[in-house]
mmCIF file of the C-alpha atoms, coordinates in Angstrom:
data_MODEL
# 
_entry.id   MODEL 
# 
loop_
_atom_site.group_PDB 
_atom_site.id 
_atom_site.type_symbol 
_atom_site.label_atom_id 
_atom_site.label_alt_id 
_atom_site.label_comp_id 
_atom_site.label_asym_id 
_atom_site.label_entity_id 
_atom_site.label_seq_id 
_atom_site.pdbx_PDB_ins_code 
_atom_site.Cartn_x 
_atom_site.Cartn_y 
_atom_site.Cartn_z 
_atom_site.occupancy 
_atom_site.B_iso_or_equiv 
_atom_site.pdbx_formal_charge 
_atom_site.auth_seq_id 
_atom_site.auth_comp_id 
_atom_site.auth_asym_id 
_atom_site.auth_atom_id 
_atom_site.pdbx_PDB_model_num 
ATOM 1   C CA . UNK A 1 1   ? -34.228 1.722  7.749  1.00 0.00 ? 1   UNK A CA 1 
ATOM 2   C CA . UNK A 1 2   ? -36.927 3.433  9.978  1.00 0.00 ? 2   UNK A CA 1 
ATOM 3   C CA . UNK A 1 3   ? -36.571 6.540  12.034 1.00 0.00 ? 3   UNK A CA 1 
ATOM 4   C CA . UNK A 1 4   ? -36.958 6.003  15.868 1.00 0.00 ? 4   UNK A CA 1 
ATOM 5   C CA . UNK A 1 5   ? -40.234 7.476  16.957 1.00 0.00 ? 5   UNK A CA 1 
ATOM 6   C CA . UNK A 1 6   ? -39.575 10.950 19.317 1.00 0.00 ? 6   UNK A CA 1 
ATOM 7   C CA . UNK A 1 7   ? -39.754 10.165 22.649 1.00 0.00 ? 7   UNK A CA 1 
ATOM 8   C CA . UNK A 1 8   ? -43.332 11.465 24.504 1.00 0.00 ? 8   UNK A CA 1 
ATOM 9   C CA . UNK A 1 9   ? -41.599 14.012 26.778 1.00 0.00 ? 9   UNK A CA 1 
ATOM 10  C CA . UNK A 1 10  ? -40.332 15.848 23.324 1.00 0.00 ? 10  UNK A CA 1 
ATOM 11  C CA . UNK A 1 11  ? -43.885 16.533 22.623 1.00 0.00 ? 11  UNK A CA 1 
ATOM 12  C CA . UNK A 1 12  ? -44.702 20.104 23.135 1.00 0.00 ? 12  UNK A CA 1 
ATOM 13  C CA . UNK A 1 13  ? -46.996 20.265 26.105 1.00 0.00 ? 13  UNK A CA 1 
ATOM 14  C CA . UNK A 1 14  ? -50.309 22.222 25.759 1.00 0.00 ? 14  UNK A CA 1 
ATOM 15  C CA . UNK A 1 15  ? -49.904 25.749 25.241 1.00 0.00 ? 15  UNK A CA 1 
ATOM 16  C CA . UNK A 1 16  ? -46.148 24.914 24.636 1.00 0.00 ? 16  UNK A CA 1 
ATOM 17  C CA . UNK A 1 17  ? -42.937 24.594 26.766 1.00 0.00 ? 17  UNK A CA 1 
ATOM 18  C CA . UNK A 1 18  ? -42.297 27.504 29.407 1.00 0.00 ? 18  UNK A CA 1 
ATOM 19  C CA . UNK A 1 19  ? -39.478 28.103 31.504 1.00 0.00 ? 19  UNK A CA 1 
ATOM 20  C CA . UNK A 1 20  ? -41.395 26.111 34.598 1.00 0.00 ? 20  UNK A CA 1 
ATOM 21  C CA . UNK A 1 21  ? -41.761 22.965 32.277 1.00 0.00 ? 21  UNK A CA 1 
ATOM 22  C CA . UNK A 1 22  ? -37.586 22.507 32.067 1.00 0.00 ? 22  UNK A CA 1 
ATOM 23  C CA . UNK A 1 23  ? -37.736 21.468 35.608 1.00 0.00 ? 23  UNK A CA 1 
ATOM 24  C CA . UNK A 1 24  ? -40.058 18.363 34.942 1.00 0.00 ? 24  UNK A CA 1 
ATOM 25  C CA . UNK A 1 25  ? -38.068 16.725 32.488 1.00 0.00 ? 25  UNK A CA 1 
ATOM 26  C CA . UNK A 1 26  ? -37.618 13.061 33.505 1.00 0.00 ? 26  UNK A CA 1 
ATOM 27  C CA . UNK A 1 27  ? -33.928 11.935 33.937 1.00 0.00 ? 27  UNK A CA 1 
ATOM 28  C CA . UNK A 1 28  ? -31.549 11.378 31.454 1.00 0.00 ? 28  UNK A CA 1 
ATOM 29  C CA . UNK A 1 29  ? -32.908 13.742 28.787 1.00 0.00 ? 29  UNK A CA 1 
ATOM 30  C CA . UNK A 1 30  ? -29.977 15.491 27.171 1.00 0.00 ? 30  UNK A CA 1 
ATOM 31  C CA . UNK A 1 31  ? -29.204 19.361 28.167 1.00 0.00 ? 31  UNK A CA 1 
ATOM 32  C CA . UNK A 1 32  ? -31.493 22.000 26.765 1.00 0.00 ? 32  UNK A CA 1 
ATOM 33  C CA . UNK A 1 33  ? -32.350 25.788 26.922 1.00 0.00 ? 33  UNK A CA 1 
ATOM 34  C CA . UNK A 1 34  ? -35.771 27.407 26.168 1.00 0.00 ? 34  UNK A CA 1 
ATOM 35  C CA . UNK A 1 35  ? -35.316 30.337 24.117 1.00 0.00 ? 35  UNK A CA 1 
ATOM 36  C CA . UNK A 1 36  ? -38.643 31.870 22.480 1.00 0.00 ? 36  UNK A CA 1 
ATOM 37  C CA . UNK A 1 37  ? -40.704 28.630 23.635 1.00 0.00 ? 37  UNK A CA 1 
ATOM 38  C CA . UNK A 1 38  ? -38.349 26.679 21.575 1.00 0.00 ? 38  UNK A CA 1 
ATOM 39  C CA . UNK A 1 39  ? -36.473 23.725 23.268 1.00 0.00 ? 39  UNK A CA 1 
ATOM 40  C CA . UNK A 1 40  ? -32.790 23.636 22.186 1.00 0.00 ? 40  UNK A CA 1 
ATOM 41  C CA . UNK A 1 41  ? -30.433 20.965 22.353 1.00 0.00 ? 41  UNK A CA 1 
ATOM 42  C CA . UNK A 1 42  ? -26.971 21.590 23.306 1.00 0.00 ? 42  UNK A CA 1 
ATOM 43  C CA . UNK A 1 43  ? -24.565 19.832 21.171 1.00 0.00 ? 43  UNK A CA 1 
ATOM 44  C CA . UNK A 1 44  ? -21.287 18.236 22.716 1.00 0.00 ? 44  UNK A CA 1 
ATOM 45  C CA . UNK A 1 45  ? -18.740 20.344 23.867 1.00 0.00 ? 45  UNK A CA 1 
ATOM 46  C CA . UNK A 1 46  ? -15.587 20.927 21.872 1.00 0.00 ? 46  UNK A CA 1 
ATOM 47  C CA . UNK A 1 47  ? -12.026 20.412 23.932 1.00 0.00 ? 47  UNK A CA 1 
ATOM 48  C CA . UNK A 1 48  ? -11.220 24.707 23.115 1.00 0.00 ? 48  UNK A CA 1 
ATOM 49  C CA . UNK A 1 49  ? -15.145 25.094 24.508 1.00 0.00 ? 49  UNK A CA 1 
ATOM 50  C CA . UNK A 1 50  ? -14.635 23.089 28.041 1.00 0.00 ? 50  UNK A CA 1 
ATOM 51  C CA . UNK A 1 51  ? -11.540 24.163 28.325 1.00 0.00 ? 51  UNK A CA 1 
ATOM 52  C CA . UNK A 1 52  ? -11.813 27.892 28.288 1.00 0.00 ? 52  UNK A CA 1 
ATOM 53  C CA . UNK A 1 53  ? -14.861 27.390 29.948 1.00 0.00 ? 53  UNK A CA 1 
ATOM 54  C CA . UNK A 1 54  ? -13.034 25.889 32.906 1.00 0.00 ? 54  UNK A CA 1 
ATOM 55  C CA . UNK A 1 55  ? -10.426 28.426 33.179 1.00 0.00 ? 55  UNK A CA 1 
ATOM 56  C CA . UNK A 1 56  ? -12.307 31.312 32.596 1.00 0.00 ? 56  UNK A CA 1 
ATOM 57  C CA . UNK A 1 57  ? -14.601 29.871 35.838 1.00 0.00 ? 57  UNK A CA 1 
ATOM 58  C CA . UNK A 1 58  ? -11.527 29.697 37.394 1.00 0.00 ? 58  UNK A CA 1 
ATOM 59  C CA . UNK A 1 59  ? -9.654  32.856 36.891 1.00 0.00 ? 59  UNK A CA 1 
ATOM 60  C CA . UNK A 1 60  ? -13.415 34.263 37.556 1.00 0.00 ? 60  UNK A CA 1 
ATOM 61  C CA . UNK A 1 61  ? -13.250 32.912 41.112 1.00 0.00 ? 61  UNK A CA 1 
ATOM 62  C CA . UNK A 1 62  ? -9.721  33.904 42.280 1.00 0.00 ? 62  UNK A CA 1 
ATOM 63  C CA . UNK A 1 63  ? -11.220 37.434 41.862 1.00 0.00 ? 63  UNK A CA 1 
ATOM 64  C CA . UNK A 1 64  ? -14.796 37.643 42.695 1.00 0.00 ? 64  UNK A CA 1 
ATOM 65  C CA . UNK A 1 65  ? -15.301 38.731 46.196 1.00 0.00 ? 65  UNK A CA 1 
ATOM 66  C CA . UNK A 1 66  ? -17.047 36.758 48.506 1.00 0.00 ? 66  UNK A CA 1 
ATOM 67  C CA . UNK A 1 67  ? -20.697 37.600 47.709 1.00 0.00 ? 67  UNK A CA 1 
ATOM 68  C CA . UNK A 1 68  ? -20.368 36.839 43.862 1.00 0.00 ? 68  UNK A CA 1 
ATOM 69  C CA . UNK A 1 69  ? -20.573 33.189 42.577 1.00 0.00 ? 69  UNK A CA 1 
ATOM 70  C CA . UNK A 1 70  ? -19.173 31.886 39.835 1.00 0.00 ? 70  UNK A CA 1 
ATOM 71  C CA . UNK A 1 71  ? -21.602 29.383 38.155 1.00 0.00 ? 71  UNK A CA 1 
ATOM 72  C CA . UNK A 1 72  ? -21.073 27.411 34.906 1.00 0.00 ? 72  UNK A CA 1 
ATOM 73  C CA . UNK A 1 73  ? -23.650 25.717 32.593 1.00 0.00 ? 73  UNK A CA 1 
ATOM 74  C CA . UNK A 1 74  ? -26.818 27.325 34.812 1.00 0.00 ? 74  UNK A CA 1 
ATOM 75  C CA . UNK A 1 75  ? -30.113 28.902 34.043 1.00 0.00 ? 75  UNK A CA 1 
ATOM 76  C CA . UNK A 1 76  ? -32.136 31.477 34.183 1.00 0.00 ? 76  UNK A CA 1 
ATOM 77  C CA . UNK A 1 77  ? -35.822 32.171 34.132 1.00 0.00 ? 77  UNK A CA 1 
ATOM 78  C CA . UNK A 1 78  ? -35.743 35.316 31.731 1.00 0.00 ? 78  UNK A CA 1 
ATOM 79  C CA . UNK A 1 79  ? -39.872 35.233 30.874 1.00 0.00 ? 79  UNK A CA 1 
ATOM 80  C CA . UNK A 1 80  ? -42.142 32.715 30.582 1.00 0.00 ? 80  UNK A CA 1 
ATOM 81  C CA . UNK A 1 81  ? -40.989 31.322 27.508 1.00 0.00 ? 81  UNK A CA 1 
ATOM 82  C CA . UNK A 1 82  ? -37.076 31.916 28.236 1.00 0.00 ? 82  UNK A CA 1 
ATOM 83  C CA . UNK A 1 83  ? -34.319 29.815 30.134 1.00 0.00 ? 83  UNK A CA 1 
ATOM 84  C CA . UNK A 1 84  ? -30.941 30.310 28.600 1.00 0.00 ? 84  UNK A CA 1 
ATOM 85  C CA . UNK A 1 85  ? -27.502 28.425 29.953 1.00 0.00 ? 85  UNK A CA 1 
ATOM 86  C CA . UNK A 1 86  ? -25.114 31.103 29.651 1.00 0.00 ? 86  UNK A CA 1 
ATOM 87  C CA . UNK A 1 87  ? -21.639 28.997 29.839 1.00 0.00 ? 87  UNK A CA 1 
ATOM 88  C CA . UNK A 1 88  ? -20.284 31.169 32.399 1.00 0.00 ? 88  UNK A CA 1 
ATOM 89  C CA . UNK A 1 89  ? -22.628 33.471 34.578 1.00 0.00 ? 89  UNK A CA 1 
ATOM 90  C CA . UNK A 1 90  ? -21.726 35.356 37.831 1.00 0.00 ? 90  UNK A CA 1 
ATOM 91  C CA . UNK A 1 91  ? -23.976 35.807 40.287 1.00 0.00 ? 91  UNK A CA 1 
ATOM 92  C CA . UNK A 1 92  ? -24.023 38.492 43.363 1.00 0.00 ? 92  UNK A CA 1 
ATOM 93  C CA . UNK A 1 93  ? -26.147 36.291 46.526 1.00 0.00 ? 93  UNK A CA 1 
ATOM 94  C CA . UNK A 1 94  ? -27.231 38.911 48.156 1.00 0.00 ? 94  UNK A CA 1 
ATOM 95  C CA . UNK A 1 95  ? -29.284 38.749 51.789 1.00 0.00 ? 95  UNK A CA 1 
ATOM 96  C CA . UNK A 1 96  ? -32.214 37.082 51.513 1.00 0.00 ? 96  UNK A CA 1 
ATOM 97  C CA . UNK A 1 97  ? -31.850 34.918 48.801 1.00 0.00 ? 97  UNK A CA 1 
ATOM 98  C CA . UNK A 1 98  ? -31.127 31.731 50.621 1.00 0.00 ? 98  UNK A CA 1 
ATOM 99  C CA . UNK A 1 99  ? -34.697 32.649 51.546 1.00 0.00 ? 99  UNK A CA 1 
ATOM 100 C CA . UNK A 1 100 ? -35.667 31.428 47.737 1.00 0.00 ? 100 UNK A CA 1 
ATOM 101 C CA . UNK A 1 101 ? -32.906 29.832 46.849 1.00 0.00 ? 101 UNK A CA 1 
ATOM 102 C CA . UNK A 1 102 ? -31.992 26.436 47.566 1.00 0.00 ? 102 UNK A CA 1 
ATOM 103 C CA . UNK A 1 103 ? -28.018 26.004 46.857 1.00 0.00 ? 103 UNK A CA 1 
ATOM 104 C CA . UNK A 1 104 ? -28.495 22.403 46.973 1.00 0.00 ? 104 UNK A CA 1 
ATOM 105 C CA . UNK A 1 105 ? -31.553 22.132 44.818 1.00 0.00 ? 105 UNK A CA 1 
ATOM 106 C CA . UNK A 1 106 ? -31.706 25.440 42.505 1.00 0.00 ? 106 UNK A CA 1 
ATOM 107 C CA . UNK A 1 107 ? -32.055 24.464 38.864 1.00 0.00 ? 107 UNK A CA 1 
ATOM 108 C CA . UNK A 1 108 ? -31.719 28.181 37.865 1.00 0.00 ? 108 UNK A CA 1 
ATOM 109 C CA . UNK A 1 109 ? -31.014 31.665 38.848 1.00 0.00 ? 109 UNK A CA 1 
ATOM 110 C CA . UNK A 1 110 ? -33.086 34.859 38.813 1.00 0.00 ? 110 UNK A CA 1 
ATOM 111 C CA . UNK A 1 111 ? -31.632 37.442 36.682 1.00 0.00 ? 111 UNK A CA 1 
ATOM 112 C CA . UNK A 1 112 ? -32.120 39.974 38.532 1.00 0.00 ? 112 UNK A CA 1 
ATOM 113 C CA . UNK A 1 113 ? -28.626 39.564 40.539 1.00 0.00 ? 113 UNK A CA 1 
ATOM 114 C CA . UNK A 1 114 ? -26.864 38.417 37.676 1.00 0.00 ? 114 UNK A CA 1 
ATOM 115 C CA . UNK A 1 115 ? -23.769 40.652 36.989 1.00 0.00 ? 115 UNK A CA 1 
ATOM 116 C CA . UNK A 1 116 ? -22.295 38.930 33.950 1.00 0.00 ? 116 UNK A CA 1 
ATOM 117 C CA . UNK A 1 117 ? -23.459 35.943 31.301 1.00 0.00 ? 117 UNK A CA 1 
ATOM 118 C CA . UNK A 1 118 ? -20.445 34.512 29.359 1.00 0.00 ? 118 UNK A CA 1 
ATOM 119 C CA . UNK A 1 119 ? -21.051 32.833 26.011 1.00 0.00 ? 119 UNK A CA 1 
ATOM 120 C CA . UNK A 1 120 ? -18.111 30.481 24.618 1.00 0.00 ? 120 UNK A CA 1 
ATOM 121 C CA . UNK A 1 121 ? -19.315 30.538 21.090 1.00 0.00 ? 121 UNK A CA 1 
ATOM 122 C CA . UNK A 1 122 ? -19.338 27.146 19.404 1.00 0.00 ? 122 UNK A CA 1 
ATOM 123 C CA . UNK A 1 123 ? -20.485 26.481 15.146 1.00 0.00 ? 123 UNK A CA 1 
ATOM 124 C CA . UNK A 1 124 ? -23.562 25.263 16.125 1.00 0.00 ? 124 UNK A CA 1 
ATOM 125 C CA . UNK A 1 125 ? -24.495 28.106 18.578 1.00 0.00 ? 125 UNK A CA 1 
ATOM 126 C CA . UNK A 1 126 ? -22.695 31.070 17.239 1.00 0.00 ? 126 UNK A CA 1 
ATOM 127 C CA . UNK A 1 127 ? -26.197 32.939 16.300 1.00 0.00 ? 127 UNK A CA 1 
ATOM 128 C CA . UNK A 1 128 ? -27.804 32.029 19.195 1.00 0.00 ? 128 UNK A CA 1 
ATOM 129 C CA . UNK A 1 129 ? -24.137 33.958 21.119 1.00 0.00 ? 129 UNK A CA 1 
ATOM 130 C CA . UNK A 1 130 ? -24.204 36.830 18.970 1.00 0.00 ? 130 UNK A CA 1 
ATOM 131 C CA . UNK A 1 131 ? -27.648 37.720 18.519 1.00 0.00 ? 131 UNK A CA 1 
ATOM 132 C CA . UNK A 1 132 ? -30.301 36.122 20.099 1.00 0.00 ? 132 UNK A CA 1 
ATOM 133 C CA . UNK A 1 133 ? -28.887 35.175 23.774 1.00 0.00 ? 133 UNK A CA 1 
ATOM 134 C CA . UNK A 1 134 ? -27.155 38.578 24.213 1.00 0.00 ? 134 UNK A CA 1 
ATOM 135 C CA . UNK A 1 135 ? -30.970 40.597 23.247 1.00 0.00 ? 135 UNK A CA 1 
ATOM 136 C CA . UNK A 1 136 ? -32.638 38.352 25.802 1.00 0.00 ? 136 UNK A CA 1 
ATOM 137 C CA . UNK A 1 137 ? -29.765 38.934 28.341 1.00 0.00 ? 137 UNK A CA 1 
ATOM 138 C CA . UNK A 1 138 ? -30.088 43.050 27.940 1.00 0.00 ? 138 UNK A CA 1 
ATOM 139 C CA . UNK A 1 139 ? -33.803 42.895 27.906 1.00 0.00 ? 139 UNK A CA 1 
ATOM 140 C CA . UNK A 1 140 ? -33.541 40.899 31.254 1.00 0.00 ? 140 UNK A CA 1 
ATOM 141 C CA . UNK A 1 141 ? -30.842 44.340 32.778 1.00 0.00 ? 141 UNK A CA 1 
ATOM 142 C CA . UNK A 1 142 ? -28.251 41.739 33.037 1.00 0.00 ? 142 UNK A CA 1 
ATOM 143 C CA . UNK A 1 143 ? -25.399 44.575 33.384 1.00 0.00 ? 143 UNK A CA 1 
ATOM 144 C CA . UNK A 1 144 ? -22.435 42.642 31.166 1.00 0.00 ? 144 UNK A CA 1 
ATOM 145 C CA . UNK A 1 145 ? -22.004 40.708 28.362 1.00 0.00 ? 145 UNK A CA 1 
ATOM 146 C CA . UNK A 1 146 ? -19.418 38.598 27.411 1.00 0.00 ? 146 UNK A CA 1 
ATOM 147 C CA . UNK A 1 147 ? -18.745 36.567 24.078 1.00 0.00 ? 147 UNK A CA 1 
ATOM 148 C CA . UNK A 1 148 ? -15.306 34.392 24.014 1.00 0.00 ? 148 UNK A CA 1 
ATOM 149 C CA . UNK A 1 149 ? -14.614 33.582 20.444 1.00 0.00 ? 149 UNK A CA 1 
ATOM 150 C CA . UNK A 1 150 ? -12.211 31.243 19.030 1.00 0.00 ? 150 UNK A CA 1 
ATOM 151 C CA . UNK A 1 151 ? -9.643  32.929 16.813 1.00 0.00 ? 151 UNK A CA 1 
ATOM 152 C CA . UNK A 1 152 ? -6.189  31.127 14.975 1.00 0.00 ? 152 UNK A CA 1 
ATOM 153 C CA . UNK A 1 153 ? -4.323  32.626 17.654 1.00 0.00 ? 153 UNK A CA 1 
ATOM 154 C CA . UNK A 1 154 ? -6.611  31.575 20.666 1.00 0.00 ? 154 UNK A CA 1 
ATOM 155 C CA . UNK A 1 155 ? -9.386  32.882 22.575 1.00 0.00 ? 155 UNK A CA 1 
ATOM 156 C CA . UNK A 1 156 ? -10.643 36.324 21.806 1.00 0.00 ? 156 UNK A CA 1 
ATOM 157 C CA . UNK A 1 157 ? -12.841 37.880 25.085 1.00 0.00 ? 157 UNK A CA 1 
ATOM 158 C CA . UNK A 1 158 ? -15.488 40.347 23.618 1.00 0.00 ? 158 UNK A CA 1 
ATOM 159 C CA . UNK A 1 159 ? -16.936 42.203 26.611 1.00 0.00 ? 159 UNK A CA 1 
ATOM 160 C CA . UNK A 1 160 ? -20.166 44.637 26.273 1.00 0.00 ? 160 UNK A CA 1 
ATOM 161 C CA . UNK A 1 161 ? -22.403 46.504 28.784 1.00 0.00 ? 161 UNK A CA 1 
ATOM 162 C CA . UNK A 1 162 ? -25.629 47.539 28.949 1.00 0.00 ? 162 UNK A CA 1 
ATOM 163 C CA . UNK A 1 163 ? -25.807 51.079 27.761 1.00 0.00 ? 163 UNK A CA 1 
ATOM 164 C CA . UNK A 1 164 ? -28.910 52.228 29.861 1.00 0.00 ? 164 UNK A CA 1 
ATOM 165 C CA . UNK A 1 165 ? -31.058 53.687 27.582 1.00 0.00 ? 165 UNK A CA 1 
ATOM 166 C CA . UNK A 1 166 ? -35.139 52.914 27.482 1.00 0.00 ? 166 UNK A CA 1 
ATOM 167 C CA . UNK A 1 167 ? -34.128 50.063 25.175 1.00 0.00 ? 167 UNK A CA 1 
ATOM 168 C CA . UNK A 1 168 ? -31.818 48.284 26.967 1.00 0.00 ? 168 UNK A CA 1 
ATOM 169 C CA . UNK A 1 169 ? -29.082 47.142 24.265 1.00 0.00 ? 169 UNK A CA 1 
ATOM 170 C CA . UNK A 1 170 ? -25.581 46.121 24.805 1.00 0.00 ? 170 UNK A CA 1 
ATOM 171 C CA . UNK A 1 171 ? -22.308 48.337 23.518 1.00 0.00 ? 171 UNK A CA 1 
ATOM 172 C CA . UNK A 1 172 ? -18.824 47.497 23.121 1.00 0.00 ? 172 UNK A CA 1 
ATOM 173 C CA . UNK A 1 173 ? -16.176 47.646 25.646 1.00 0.00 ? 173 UNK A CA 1 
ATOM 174 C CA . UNK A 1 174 ? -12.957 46.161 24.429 1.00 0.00 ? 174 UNK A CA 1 
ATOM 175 C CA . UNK A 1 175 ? -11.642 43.202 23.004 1.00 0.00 ? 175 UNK A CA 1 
ATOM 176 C CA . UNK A 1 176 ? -9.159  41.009 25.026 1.00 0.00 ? 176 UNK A CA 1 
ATOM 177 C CA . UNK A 1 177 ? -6.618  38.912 23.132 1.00 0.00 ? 177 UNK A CA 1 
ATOM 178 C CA . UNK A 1 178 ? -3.492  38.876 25.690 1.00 0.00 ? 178 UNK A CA 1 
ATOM 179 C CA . UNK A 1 179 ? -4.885  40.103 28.601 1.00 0.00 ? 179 UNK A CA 1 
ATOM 180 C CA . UNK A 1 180 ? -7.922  41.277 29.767 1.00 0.00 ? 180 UNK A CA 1 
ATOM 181 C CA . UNK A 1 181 ? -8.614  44.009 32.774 1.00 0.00 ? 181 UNK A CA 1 
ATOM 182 C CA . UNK A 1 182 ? -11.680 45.732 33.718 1.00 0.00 ? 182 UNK A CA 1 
ATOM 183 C CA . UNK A 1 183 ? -13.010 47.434 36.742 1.00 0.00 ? 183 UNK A CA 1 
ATOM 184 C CA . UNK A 1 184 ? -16.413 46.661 36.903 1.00 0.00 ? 184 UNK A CA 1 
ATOM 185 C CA . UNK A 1 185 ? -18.632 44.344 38.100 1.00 0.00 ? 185 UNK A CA 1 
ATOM 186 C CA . UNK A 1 186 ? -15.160 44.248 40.451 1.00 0.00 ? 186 UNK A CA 1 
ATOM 187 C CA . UNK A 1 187 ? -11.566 44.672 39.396 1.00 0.00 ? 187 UNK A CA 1 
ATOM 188 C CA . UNK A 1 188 ? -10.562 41.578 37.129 1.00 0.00 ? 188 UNK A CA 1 
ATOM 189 C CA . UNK A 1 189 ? -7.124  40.713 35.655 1.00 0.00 ? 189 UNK A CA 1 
ATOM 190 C CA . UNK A 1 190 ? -7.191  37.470 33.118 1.00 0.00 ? 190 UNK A CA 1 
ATOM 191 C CA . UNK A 1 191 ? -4.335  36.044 31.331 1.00 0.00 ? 191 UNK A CA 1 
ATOM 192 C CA . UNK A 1 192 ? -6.235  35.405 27.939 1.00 0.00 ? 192 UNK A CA 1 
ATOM 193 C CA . UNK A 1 193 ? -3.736  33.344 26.473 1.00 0.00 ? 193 UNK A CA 1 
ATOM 194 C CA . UNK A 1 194 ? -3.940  30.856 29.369 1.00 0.00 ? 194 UNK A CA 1 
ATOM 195 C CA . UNK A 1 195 ? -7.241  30.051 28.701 1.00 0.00 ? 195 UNK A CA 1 
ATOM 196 C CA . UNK A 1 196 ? -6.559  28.192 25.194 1.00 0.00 ? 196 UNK A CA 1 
ATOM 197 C CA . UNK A 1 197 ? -6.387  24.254 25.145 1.00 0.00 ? 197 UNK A CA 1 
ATOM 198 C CA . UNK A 1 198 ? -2.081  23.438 25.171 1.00 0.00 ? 198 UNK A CA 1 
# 
């Protein structure tokens, strides 16, 4: 048995991948990030992962006011050699960014107006969720952090903030098993429980 050659578009291109080469991918290549110039594939989604996902988009939107989207599964251009896919990322549009945004076209988001990333922490990616991703996200000033983690009893919500010294680094907050309620970005209420696969 012979192993099927790597396709040419897997073949680092000179100088290496950056964030602007994700967008010239030809069709039909699987989903990938870019962290540290590296491209990573994103393994199949678990039912708890989609799920959750889902609802926590969801719940997200019945509360966000109306300049805050709720986006799932986007990127963002963190540095030249970064594009993470947070699972869950909220977004404040403010005035002027239909100016360099196209809704209908935008592959990514800047970070600069991201309030939260949300990582849904699967086997394959749980150091990429608990180390690497959430560095990247404070060094970008992305104000919140959160990490949903699966636990025997369901989903566990671990929510951080950035704690605003001269290296930006994220701190603890609380952990939400039952319910979760916070004030900031905006006043949130989430049935924890409800997010877990029936």
């Amino acid at each position: 048995m012979t192993a099927e050659p790597l396709p040419a578009w897997f073949m680092p291109p000179p100088g290496g991948w950056t964030a602007d080469h994700m967008d010239n991918l030809p069709p039909g290549v699987p989903r990938m990030e870019l962290i540290d110039g590296a491209l990573v594939l994103l393994s199949p989604q678990t039912r708890f992962h989609s799920q959750v996902m889902r609802r926590l988009a969801n719940a997200l939107e019945d509360s966000a006011p109306r300049d805050v989207e709720v986006l799932q599964e986007m990127t963002m251009k963190l540095g030249k050699y970064q594009r993470p896919e947070p699972d869950v990322l909220l977004y404040r549009f403010e005035k002027g960014d239909e100016e360099h945004l196209d809704w209908y076209r935008a592959t990514h988001v800047p970070p600069e107006n991201v309030l939260v990333a949300i990582e849904i922490v699967s086997d394959e990616s749980r150091d990429r969720d608990r180390t690497t991703k959430p560095l990247k996200y404070a060094q970008a000033g992305i104000p919140h952090f959160w990490r949903v983690e699966h636990e025997e009893n369901g989903p566990a919500i671990h929510v951080y903030e950035l704690d605003g010294t001269k290296d930006p680094r994220y701190v603890p907050v609380t952990i939400a098993r039952e319910r979760l309620k916070l004030d900031v970005p905006f006043p949130i209420d989430i049935d924890v429980k409800a997010l877990a696969p029936r």
